Amino acid sequence: MRILRLHLQNVHALRNQWTIQFDQFPLYEAGLFAITGPTGGGKSSLLDAMIVALYGRVPRYGHNTPTELMTRHTAETLIELDFAVQQGRFRARWNLRRARGQATGRIQPARHELQDLETNQTLDLRSSDVPKEVEKLTGLNMERFLRSVILPQGDFAAFLRAKEKERGELLEELT
């Protein structure tokens, strides 16, 4: 699995729209990179966005609809994650809205979709079936995705302290 693009709107402190093109220079050539920055800078928000786009939930919230992702005083949160696998290129889209498009409206059920980018067709899936289809396409359930694609913040210090051989093994697994 290769992550190509992350587009998000109103996720935590990241108000308005943001797009990261992982399939363009300089990230595409990097192969492996770190997301760094000050506390509260949005690093975890980017990781949460990737996880919810693919699996519809974020483990650190402990429940299935991560309404905490929505930026305060906004009416909608949108996350799109484009990725490539052997079967082609896909876009996982997760969307949460408030009633009547008002920041004070009641939160509506989240919509979770999967689109085949090569045919431009949205797959005929219920929102609850998207994570299973993502798992089929990528071969990664959420736990494996977390272990192999994302090195959690708390584990980064352990990675830095690890012996060179152990770091090499982990990097080999990641790439």
mmCIF file of C-alpha atoms in Angstrom:
data_model
loop_
_atom_site.group_PDB
_atom_site.id
_atom_site.type_symbol
_atom_site.label_atom_id
_atom_site.label_comp_id
_atom_site.label_asym_id
_atom_site.label_seq_id
_atom_site.Cartn_x
_atom_site.Cartn_y
_atom_site.Cartn_z
ATOM 1 C CA MET A 1 0.000 0.000 0.000
ATOM 2 C CA ARG A 2 1.260 3.435 -0.900
ATOM 3 C CA ILE A 3 -0.473 6.559 0.383
ATOM 4 C CA LEU A 4 -0.817 9.075 -2.446
ATOM 5 C CA ARG A 5 -2.802 12.018 -1.115
ATOM 6 C CA LEU A 6 -4.486 13.203 2.072
ATOM 7 C CA HIS A 7 -7.155 15.883 1.844
ATOM 8 C CA LEU A 8 -8.900 17.120 4.945
ATOM 9 C CA GLN A 9 -11.306 19.793 5.994
ATOM 10 C CA ASN A 10 -11.943 20.943 9.565
ATOM 11 C CA VAL A 11 -10.060 18.218 11.424
ATOM 12 C CA HIS A 12 -9.214 19.187 15.019
ATOM 13 C CA ALA A 13 -7.192 22.416 14.951
ATOM 14 C CA LEU A 14 -6.690 22.169 11.175
ATOM 15 C CA ARG A 15 -9.530 24.491 10.197
ATOM 16 C CA ASN A 16 -10.523 24.838 6.523
ATOM 17 C CA GLN A 17 -9.037 22.656 3.769
ATOM 18 C CA TRP A 18 -5.580 21.085 3.650
ATOM 19 C CA THR A 19 -4.035 18.720 1.107
ATOM 20 C CA ILE A 20 -0.786 16.760 1.278
ATOM 21 C CA GLN A 21 0.404 15.193 -1.982
ATOM 22 C CA PHE A 22 2.483 12.182 -0.984
ATOM 23 C CA ASP A 23 2.822 11.214 -4.661
ATOM 24 C CA GLN A 24 4.709 14.379 -5.616
ATOM 25 C CA PHE A 25 8.181 15.724 -4.924
ATOM 26 C CA PRO A 26 9.665 15.810 -2.321
ATOM 27 C CA LEU A 27 7.582 13.227 -0.414
ATOM 28 C CA TYR A 28 7.307 10.689 -3.234
ATOM 29 C CA GLU A 29 11.061 10.264 -3.500
ATOM 30 C CA ALA A 30 11.502 10.127 0.288
ATOM 31 C CA GLY A 31 10.078 6.628 0.752
ATOM 32 C CA LEU A 32 10.126 7.059 4.521
ATOM 33 C CA PHE A 33 9.686 10.328 6.384
ATOM 34 C CA ALA A 34 8.767 11.683 9.797
ATOM 35 C CA ILE A 35 6.000 14.108 10.693
ATOM 36 C CA THR A 36 7.531 16.491 13.208
ATOM 37 C CA GLY A 37 6.501 19.744 14.822
ATOM 38 C CA PRO A 38 5.549 21.450 18.051
ATOM 39 C CA THR A 39 2.961 20.113 20.472
ATOM 40 C CA GLY A 40 -0.504 21.018 19.209
ATOM 41 C CA GLY A 41 0.771 21.544 15.667
ATOM 42 C CA GLY A 42 -1.549 18.963 14.078
ATOM 43 C CA LYS A 43 0.695 15.883 13.757
ATOM 44 C CA SER A 44 -1.761 13.572 15.508
ATOM 45 C CA SER A 45 -4.623 15.126 13.543
ATOM 46 C CA LEU A 46 -2.991 14.031 10.279
ATOM 47 C CA LEU A 47 -2.539 10.492 11.569
ATOM 48 C CA ASP A 48 -6.086 10.366 12.969
ATOM 49 C CA ALA A 49 -7.387 11.554 9.597
ATOM 50 C CA MET A 50 -5.609 8.736 7.749
ATOM 51 C CA ILE A 51 -6.927 6.114 10.151
ATOM 52 C CA VAL A 52 -10.533 7.333 10.094
ATOM 53 C CA ALA A 53 -10.530 7.612 6.288
ATOM 54 C CA LEU A 54 -9.564 3.960 6.008
ATOM 55 C CA TYR A 55 -11.205 2.362 9.034
ATOM 56 C CA GLY A 56 -13.930 4.771 10.182
ATOM 57 C CA ARG A 57 -12.649 5.096 13.720
ATOM 58 C CA VAL A 58 -9.664 6.263 15.726
ATOM 59 C CA PRO A 59 -8.395 3.973 18.504
ATOM 60 C CA ARG A 60 -7.517 6.773 20.904
ATOM 61 C CA TYR A 61 -11.185 7.826 21.099
ATOM 62 C CA GLY A 62 -12.398 4.360 22.036
ATOM 63 C CA HIS A 63 -15.682 4.462 20.118
ATOM 64 C CA ASN A 64 -16.796 4.033 16.542
ATOM 65 C CA THR A 65 -17.773 7.564 15.480
ATOM 66 C CA PRO A 66 -14.906 9.921 16.201
ATOM 67 C CA THR A 67 -16.983 13.094 16.434
ATOM 68 C CA GLU A 68 -14.064 14.714 18.256
ATOM 69 C CA LEU A 69 -12.352 15.039 14.876
ATOM 70 C CA MET A 70 -14.666 17.880 13.846
ATOM 71 C CA THR A 71 -13.191 21.330 14.355
ATOM 72 C CA ARG A 72 -15.244 23.289 16.885
ATOM 73 C CA HIS A 73 -17.828 25.708 15.521
ATOM 74 C CA THR A 74 -17.881 24.094 12.066
ATOM 75 C CA ALA A 75 -20.629 22.226 10.263
ATOM 76 C CA GLU A 76 -18.638 19.579 8.391
ATOM 77 C CA THR A 77 -15.523 17.432 8.513
ATOM 78 C CA LEU A 78 -14.275 15.745 5.355
ATOM 79 C CA ILE A 79 -11.314 13.410 4.970
ATOM 80 C CA GLU A 80 -10.132 11.793 1.736
ATOM 81 C CA LEU A 81 -7.182 9.425 1.541
ATOM 82 C CA ASP A 82 -5.977 8.257 -1.871
ATOM 83 C CA PHE A 83 -3.896 5.089 -1.906
ATOM 84 C CA ALA A 84 -2.474 2.613 -4.384
ATOM 85 C CA VAL A 85 -2.455 -1.163 -4.100
ATOM 86 C CA GLN A 86 -1.976 -3.984 -6.626
ATOM 87 C CA GLN A 87 -5.656 -3.802 -7.581
ATOM 88 C CA GLY A 88 -5.429 -0.103 -8.505
ATOM 89 C CA ARG A 89 -5.849 3.324 -6.969
ATOM 90 C CA PHE A 90 -8.627 4.104 -4.503
ATOM 91 C CA ARG A 91 -9.997 6.985 -2.455
ATOM 92 C CA ALA A 92 -11.380 6.370 1.026
ATOM 93 C CA ARG A 93 -13.715 9.208 2.022
ATOM 94 C CA TRP A 94 -15.129 9.860 5.495
ATOM 95 C CA ASN A 95 -17.563 12.695 6.051
ATOM 96 C CA LEU A 96 -19.334 13.994 9.156
ATOM 97 C CA ARG A 97 -21.925 16.784 8.996
ATOM 98 C CA ARG A 98 -24.201 18.722 11.243
ATOM 99 C CA ALA A 99 -27.897 19.157 10.447
ATOM 100 C CA ARG A 100 -28.873 22.001 8.124
ATOM 101 C CA GLY A 101 -25.187 22.770 7.519
ATOM 102 C CA GLN A 102 -25.142 24.756 10.755
ATOM 103 C CA ALA A 103 -22.344 24.597 13.331
ATOM 104 C CA THR A 104 -25.047 24.307 16.002
ATOM 105 C CA GLY A 105 -26.928 21.489 14.227
ATOM 106 C CA ARG A 106 -27.104 17.937 15.507
ATOM 107 C CA ILE A 107 -24.395 15.621 14.247
ATOM 108 C CA GLN A 108 -25.651 13.358 11.470
ATOM 109 C CA PRO A 109 -24.469 9.776 10.877
ATOM 110 C CA ALA A 110 -20.994 9.649 9.345
ATOM 111 C CA ARG A 111 -20.700 8.666 5.684
ATOM 112 C CA HIS A 112 -17.859 6.374 4.702
ATOM 113 C CA GLU A 113 -17.208 5.615 1.023
ATOM 114 C CA LEU A 114 -14.626 3.945 -1.168
ATOM 115 C CA GLN A 115 -14.037 5.078 -4.733
ATOM 116 C CA ASP A 116 -12.091 3.350 -7.509
ATOM 117 C CA LEU A 117 -10.025 6.211 -8.942
ATOM 118 C CA GLU A 118 -9.338 4.381 -12.196
ATOM 119 C CA THR A 119 -13.030 3.994 -13.068
ATOM 120 C CA ASN A 120 -14.154 7.034 -11.050
ATOM 121 C CA GLN A 121 -16.902 4.854 -9.555
ATOM 122 C CA THR A 122 -17.920 4.817 -5.909
ATOM 123 C CA LEU A 123 -18.112 1.196 -4.791
ATOM 124 C CA ASP A 124 -21.557 -0.012 -3.785
ATOM 125 C CA LEU A 125 -20.867 -0.486 -0.083
ATOM 126 C CA ARG A 126 -22.568 0.434 3.146
ATOM 127 C CA SER A 127 -20.483 2.742 5.342
ATOM 128 C CA SER A 128 -19.973 -0.124 7.781
ATOM 129 C CA ASP A 129 -18.503 -2.316 5.006
ATOM 130 C CA VAL A 130 -15.807 0.136 3.871
ATOM 131 C CA PRO A 131 -13.222 -0.898 6.517
ATOM 132 C CA LYS A 132 -13.603 -4.563 5.504
ATOM 133 C CA GLU A 133 -13.089 -3.681 1.840
ATOM 134 C CA VAL A 134 -10.042 -1.549 2.707
ATOM 135 C CA GLU A 135 -8.656 -4.517 4.636
ATOM 136 C CA LYS A 136 -9.233 -6.795 1.628
ATOM 137 C CA LEU A 137 -7.543 -4.357 -0.759
ATOM 138 C CA THR A 138 -4.556 -3.508 1.430
ATOM 139 C CA GLY A 139 -4.128 -6.731 3.385
ATOM 140 C CA LEU A 140 -3.975 -4.559 6.514
ATOM 141 C CA ASN A 141 -6.525 -4.444 9.292
ATOM 142 C CA MET A 142 -6.420 -1.332 11.461
ATOM 143 C CA GLU A 143 -4.031 -2.805 14.029
ATOM 144 C CA ARG A 144 -1.552 -3.897 11.360
ATOM 145 C CA PHE A 145 -1.826 -0.524 9.642
ATOM 146 C CA LEU A 146 -0.978 1.190 12.907
ATOM 147 C CA ARG A 147 2.025 -1.072 13.497
ATOM 148 C CA SER A 148 3.442 -1.131 9.979
ATOM 149 C CA VAL A 149 2.576 2.222 8.419
ATOM 150 C CA ILE A 150 2.399 4.590 11.360
ATOM 151 C CA LEU A 151 5.022 4.655 14.094
ATOM 152 C CA PRO A 152 3.035 6.058 17.038
ATOM 153 C CA GLN A 153 4.465 9.057 18.868
ATOM 154 C CA GLY A 154 5.133 7.105 22.043
ATOM 155 C CA ASP A 155 7.065 4.476 20.106
ATOM 156 C CA PHE A 156 9.295 7.013 18.379
ATOM 157 C CA ALA A 157 11.488 7.453 21.449
ATOM 158 C CA ALA A 158 11.824 3.672 21.708
ATOM 159 C CA PHE A 159 12.769 3.584 18.031
ATOM 160 C CA LEU A 160 15.480 6.174 18.629
ATOM 161 C CA ARG A 161 16.837 4.217 21.623
ATOM 162 C CA ALA A 162 16.771 0.880 19.796
ATOM 163 C CA LYS A 163 19.972 -0.782 18.687
ATOM 164 C CA GLU A 164 20.949 -0.246 15.074
ATOM 165 C CA LYS A 165 19.967 -3.813 14.123
ATOM 166 C CA GLU A 166 16.474 -3.418 15.657
ATOM 167 C CA ARG A 167 15.955 -0.073 13.900
ATOM 168 C CA GLY A 168 17.050 -1.668 10.649
ATOM 169 C CA GLU A 169 14.554 -4.506 11.066
ATOM 170 C CA LEU A 170 11.718 -2.078 11.759
ATOM 171 C CA LEU A 171 12.641 0.113 8.797
ATOM 172 C CA GLU A 172 12.823 -2.976 6.602
ATOM 173 C CA GLU A 173 9.303 -3.927 7.691
ATOM 174 C CA LEU A 174 8.025 -0.395 7.025
ATOM 175 C CA THR A 175 9.518 -0.153 3.548
#
